[in-house]
Short mmCIF file of C-alpha atoms (C1' of nucleotides) in Angstrom, two decimals:
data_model
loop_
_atom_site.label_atom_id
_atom_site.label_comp_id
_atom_site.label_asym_id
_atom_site.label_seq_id
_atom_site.Cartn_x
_atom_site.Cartn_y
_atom_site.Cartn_z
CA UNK A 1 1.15 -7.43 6.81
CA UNK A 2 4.43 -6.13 5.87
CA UNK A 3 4.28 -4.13 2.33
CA UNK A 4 7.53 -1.95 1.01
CA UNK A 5 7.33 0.63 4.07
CA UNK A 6 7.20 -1.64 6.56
CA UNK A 7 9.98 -3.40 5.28
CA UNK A 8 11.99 -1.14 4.90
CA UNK A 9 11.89 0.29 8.14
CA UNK A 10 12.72 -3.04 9.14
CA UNK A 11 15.76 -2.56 7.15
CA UNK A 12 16.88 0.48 7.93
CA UNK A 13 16.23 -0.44 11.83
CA UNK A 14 18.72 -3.69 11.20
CA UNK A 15 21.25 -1.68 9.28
CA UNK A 16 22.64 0.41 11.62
CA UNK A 17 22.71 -1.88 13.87
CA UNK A 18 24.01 -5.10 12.23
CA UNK A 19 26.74 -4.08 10.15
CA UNK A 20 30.15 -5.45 11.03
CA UNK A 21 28.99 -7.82 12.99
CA UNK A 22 30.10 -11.90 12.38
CA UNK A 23 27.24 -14.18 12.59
CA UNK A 24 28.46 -16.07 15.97
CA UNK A 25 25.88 -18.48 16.45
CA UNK A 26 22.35 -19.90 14.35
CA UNK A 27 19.44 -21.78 15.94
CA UNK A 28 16.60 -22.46 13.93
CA UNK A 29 13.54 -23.55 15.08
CA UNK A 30 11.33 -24.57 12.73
CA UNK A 31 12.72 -26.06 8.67
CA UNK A 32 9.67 -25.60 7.18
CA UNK A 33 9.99 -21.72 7.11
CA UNK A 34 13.22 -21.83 5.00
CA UNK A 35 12.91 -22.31 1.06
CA UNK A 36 15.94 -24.50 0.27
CA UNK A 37 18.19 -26.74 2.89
CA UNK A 38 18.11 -25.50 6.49
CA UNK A 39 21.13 -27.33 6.94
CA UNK A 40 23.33 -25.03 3.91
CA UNK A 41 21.56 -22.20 5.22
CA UNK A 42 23.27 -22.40 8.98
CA UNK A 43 25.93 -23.68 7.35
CA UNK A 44 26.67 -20.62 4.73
CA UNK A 45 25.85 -18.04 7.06
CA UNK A 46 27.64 -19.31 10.26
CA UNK A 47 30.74 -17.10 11.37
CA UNK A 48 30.08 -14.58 8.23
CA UNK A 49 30.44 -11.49 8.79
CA UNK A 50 27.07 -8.82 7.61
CA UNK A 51 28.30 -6.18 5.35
CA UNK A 52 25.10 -4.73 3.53
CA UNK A 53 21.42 -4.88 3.88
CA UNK A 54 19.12 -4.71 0.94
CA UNK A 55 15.56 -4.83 -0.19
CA UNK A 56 13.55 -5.26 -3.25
CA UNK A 57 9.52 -4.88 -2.85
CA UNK A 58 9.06 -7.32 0.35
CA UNK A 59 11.87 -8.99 0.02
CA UNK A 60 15.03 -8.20 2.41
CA UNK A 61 18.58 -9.43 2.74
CA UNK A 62 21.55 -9.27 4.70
CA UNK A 63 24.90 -9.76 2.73
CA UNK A 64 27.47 -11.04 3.91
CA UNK A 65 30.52 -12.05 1.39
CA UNK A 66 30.10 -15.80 0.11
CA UNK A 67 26.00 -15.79 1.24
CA UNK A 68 23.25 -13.82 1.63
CA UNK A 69 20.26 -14.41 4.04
CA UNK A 70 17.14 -13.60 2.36
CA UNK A 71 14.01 -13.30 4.27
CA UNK A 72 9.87 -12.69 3.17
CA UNK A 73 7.91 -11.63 5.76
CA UNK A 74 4.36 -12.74 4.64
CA UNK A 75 1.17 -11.91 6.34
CA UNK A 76 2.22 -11.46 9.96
CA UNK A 77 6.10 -11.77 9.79
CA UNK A 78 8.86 -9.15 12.13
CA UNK A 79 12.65 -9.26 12.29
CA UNK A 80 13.25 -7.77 15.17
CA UNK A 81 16.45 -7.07 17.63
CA UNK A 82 16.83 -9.07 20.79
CA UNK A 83 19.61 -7.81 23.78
CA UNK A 84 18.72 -10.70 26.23
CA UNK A 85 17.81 -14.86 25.72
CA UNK A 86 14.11 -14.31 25.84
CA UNK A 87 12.34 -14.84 22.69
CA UNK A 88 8.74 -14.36 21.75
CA UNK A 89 6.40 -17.22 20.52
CA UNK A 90 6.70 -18.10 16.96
CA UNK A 91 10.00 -17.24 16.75
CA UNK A 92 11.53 -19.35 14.28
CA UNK A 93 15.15 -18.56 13.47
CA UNK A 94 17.65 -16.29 15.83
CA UNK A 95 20.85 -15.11 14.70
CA UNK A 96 23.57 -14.23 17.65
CA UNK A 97 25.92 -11.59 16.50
CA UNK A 98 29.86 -11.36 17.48
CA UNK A 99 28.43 -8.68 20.42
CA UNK A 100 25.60 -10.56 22.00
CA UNK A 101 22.66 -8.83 20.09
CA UNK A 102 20.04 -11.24 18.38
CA UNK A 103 17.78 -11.23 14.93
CA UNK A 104 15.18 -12.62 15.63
CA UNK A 105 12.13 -13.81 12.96
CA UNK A 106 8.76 -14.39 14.22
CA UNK A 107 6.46 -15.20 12.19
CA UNK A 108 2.70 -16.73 13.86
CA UNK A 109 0.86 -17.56 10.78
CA UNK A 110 4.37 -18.87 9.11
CA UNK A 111 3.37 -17.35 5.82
CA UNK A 112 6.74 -16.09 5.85
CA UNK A 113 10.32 -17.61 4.43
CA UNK A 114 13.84 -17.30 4.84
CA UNK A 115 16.32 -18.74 2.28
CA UNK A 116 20.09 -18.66 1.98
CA UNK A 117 21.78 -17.25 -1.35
CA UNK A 118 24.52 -16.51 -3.04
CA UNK A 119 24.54 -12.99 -3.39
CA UNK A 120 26.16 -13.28 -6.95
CA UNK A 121 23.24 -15.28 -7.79
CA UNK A 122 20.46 -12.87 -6.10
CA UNK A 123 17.77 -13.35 -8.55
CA UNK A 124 17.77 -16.68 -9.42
CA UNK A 125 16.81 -17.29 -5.52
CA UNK A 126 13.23 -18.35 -4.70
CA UNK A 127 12.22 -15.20 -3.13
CA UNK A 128 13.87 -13.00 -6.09
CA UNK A 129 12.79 -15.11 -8.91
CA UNK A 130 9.70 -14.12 -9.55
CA UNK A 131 9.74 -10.17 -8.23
CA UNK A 132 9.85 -7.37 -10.73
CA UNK A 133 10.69 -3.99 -10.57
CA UNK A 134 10.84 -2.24 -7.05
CA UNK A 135 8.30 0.14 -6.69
CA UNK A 136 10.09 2.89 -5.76
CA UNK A 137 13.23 1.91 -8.35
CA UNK A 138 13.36 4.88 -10.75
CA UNK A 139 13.20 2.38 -13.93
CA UNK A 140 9.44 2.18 -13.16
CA UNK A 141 8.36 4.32 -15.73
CA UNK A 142 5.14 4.80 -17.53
CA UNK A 143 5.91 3.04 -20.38
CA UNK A 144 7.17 -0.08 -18.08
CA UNK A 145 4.22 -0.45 -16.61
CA UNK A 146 2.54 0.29 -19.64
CA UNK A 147 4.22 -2.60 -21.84
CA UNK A 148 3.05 -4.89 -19.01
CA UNK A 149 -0.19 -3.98 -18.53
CA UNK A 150 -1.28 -4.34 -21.79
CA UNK A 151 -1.17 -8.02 -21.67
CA UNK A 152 -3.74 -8.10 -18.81
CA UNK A 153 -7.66 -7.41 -18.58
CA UNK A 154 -7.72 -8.02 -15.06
CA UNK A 155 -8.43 -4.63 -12.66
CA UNK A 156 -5.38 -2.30 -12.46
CA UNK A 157 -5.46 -3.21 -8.37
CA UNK A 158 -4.96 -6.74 -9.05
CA UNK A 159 -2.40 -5.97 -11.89
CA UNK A 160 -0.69 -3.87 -9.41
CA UNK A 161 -0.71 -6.42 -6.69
CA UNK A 162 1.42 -8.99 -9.00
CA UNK A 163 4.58 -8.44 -7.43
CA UNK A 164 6.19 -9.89 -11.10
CA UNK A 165 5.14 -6.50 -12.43
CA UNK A 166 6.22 -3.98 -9.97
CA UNK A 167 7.17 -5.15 -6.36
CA UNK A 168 6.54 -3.92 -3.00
CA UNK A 169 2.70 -3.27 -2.95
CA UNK A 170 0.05 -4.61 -1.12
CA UNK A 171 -3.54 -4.38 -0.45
CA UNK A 172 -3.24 -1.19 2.05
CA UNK A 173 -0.96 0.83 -0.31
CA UNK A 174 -2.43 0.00 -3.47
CA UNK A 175 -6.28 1.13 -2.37
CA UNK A 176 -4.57 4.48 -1.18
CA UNK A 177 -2.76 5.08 -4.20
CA UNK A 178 -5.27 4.77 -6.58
CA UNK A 179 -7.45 6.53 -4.29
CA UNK A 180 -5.00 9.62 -4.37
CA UNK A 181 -4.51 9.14 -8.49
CA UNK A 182 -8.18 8.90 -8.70
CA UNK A 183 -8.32 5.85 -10.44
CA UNK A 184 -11.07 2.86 -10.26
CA UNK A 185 -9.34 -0.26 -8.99
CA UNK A 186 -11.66 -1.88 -11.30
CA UNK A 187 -10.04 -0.58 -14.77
CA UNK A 188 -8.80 -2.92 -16.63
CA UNK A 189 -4.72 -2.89 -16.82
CA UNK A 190 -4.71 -3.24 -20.44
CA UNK A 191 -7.50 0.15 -20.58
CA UNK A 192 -4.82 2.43 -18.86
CA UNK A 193 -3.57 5.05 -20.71
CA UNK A 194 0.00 6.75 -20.88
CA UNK A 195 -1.23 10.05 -18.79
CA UNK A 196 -2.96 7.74 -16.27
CA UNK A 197 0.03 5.08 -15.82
CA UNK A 198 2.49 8.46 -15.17
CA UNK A 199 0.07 9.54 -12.54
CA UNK A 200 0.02 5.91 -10.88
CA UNK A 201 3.32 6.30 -10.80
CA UNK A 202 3.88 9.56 -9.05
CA UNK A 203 1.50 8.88 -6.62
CA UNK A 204 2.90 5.65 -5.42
CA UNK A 205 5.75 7.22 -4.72
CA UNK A 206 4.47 10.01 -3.23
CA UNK A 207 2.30 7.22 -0.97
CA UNK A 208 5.55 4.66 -0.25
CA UNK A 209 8.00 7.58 0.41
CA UNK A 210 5.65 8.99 2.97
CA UNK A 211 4.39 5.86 4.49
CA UNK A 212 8.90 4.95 4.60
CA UNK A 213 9.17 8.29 6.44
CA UNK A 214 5.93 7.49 9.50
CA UNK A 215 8.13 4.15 9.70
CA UNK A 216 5.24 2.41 8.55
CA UNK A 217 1.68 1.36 8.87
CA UNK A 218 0.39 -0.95 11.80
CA UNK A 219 -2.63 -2.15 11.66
CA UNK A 220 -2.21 -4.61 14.18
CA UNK A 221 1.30 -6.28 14.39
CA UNK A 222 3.45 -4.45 12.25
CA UNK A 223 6.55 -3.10 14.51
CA UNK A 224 10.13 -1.88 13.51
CA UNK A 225 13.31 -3.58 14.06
CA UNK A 226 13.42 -1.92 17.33
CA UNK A 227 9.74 -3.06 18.55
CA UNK A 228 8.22 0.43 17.66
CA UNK A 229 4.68 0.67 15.81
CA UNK A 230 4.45 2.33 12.44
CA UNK A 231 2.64 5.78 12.16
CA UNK A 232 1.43 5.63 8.33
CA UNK A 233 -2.04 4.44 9.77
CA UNK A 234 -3.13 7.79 10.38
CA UNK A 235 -2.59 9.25 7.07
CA UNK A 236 -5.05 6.47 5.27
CA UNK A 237 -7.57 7.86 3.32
CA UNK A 238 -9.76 4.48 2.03
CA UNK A 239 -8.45 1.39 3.54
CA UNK A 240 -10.44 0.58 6.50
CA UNK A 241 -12.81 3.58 6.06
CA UNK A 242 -16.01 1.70 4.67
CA UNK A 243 -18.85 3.98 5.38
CA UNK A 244 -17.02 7.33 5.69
CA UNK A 245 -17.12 10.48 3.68
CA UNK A 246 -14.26 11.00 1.04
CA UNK A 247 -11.20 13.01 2.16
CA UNK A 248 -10.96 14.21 -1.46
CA UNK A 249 -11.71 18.00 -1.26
CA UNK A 250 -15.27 19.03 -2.56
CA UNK A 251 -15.79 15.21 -3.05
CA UNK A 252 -19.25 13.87 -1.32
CA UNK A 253 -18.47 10.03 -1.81
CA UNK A 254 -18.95 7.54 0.60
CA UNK A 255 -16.19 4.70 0.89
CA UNK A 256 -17.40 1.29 -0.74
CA UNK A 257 -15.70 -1.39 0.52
CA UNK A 258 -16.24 -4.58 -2.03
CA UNK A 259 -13.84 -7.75 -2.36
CA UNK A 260 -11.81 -8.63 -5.28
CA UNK A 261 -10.55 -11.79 -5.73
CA UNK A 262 -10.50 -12.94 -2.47
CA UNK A 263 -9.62 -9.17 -1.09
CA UNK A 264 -11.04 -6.18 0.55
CA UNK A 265 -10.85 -3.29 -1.88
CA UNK A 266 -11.66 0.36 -0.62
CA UNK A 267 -12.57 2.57 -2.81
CA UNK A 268 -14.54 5.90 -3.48
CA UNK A 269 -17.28 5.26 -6.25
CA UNK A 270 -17.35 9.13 -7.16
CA UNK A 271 -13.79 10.35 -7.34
CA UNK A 272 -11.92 6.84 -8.55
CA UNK A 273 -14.84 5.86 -10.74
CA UNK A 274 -13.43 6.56 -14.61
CA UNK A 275 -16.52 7.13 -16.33
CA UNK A 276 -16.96 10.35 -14.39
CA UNK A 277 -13.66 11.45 -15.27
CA UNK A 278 -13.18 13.43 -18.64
"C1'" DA B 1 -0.40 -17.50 -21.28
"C1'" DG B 2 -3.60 -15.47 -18.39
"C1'" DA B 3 -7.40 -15.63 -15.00
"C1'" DC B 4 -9.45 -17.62 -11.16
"C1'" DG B 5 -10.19 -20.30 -6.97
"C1'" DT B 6 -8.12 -22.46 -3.23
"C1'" DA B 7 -4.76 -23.68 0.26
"C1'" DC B 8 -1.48 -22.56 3.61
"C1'" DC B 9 -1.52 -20.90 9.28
"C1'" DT B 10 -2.64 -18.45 13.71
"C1'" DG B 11 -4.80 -14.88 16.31
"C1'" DA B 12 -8.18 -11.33 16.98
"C1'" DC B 13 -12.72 -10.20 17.07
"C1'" DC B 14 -17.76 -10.67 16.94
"C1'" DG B 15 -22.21 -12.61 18.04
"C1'" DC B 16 -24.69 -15.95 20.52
"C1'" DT C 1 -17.06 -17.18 30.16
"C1'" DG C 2 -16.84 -19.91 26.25
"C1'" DC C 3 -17.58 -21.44 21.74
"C1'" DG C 4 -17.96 -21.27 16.73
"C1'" DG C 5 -17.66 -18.49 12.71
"C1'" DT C 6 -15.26 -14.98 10.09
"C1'" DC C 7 -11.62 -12.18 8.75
"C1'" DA C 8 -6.71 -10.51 8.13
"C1'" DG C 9 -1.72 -6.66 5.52
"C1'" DG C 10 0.67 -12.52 1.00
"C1'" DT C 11 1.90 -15.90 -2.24
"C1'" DA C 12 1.98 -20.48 -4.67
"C1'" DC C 13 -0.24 -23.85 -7.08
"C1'" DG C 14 -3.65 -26.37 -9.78
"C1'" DT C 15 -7.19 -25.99 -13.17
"C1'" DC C 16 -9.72 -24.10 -16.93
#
DNA sequence: AGACGTACCTGACCGC
DNA sequence: TGCGGTCAGGTACGTC
């Protein structure tokens, strides 16, 4: 589910409202959702006190000063703030803060992990190690992605998808960003040109940075810190539109829906396809 | 090294 | 109503 919007409205929904706080009590539920020891990890984090949230492409943390508690989300993963004992099904881990307030992570399919590190040590951690660049980091620059992709002949969707290249997109975002660049999802990586890979970038931050400010996309599950649905749905041009006309202006395309790799891609054959392009 | 297929889970939805 | 099949927003791992 959650891509770099969503997660960072998760963020931004914990920040506020976690900061200062000690870390009072720790129950986990399940081990098998945390990469690492579950025992370190209660251990570390007990009595510490949060002082920063941060993200890089799905990945979130809260810092606190000797540990960090890092936390992927996966398919169907939500953080989300408690005020009273109940707790949903599938939730795995709950954090009590110092005023009574809980964080808790619920996670159904358990796709998801949590892991404890040392915030010195940040990327060496299992859910750091392998993530590049954050999409929306202004290093991404054309010829960033451009050094990378020329090692690769697989589709610029599935090149954009690696999260080792540039981190925080996933299948809904990256069908309505090339959409809006007007680019196949089918082009090779390695075929992309300097004037194309600018206008990949631009648009995906045009894409995240509005998608960030509608709090998110929810398809089904996706919901803020606060419980609240995402509003980025509405704005979709391709994903989930098989069958309908184009929203490109004086484009008559019909959205194709075919499946790379194992996923649904949504695309417009007219307007994305490169060989009508000049 | 890069590309590809598969596995990991549960819940929602569809057709019979 | 109930059952089986299919699909889902992500990533890791093994194999070629």
């Amino acid at each position: 589910m959650p891509e770099l919007p969503e997660v960072e409205t998760i963020r931004r929904g914990l920040h506020r409202r976690v900061i200062g706080q000690r870390i009072a009590a720790i129950t986990l539920n399940r081990t098998d959702i945390v990469a690492g020891d579950p025992e370190a990890l209660v251990a570390s984090l007990q009595s510490e006190i949060i002082c920063d949230t941060g993200r890089r492409g799905k990945v979130l943390w809260l810092s606190c000063d000797s540990a960090a508690l890092g936390v992927h989300l996966g398919m169907s993963g939500r953080l989300q703030l408690a005020e009273d004992e109940s707790h949903p099904e599938h939730t795995h881990l709950a954090i009590t803060l110092s005023d009574g307030a809980q964080i808790l992570y619920v996670d159904p399919r358990r796709f998801g992990r949590v892991e404890c590190f040392n915030p010195q040590h940040a990327v060496a951690s299992d859910l750091l190690r392998n993530v590049g660049i954050d999409a929306l980091d202004e290093g991404w620059t054309a010829p960033v992605l451009l050094e990378a992709a020329t090692r690769h002949s697989i589709g610029l969707k599935q090149f954009l998808l690696d999260q080792s290249h540039v981190a925080g997109l996933g299948n809904i975002y990256v069908c309505e960003i090339l959409h809006r660049a007007g680019q196949s999802p089918h082009t090779p990586a390695c075929d992309v040109d300097r004037e194309q890979a600018q206008r990949i970038i631009d648009t995906t931050r045009q894409v995240l940075t509005e998608a960030v400010e509608a709090r998110g996309t929810t398809i089904s599950d996706h919901r803020d810190a606060l419980g609240r649905t995402g509003g980025y749905q509405e704005y979709l041009c391709v994903y989930g539109r098989e069958g309908e006309v184009c929203t490109v202006e004086g484009c008559s395309g019909v959205i194709q829906k075919v499946v790379d790799a194992g996923r649904s891609t949504y695309f417009c054959p007219l307007c994305q396809d490169c060989s009508t392009r000049v």
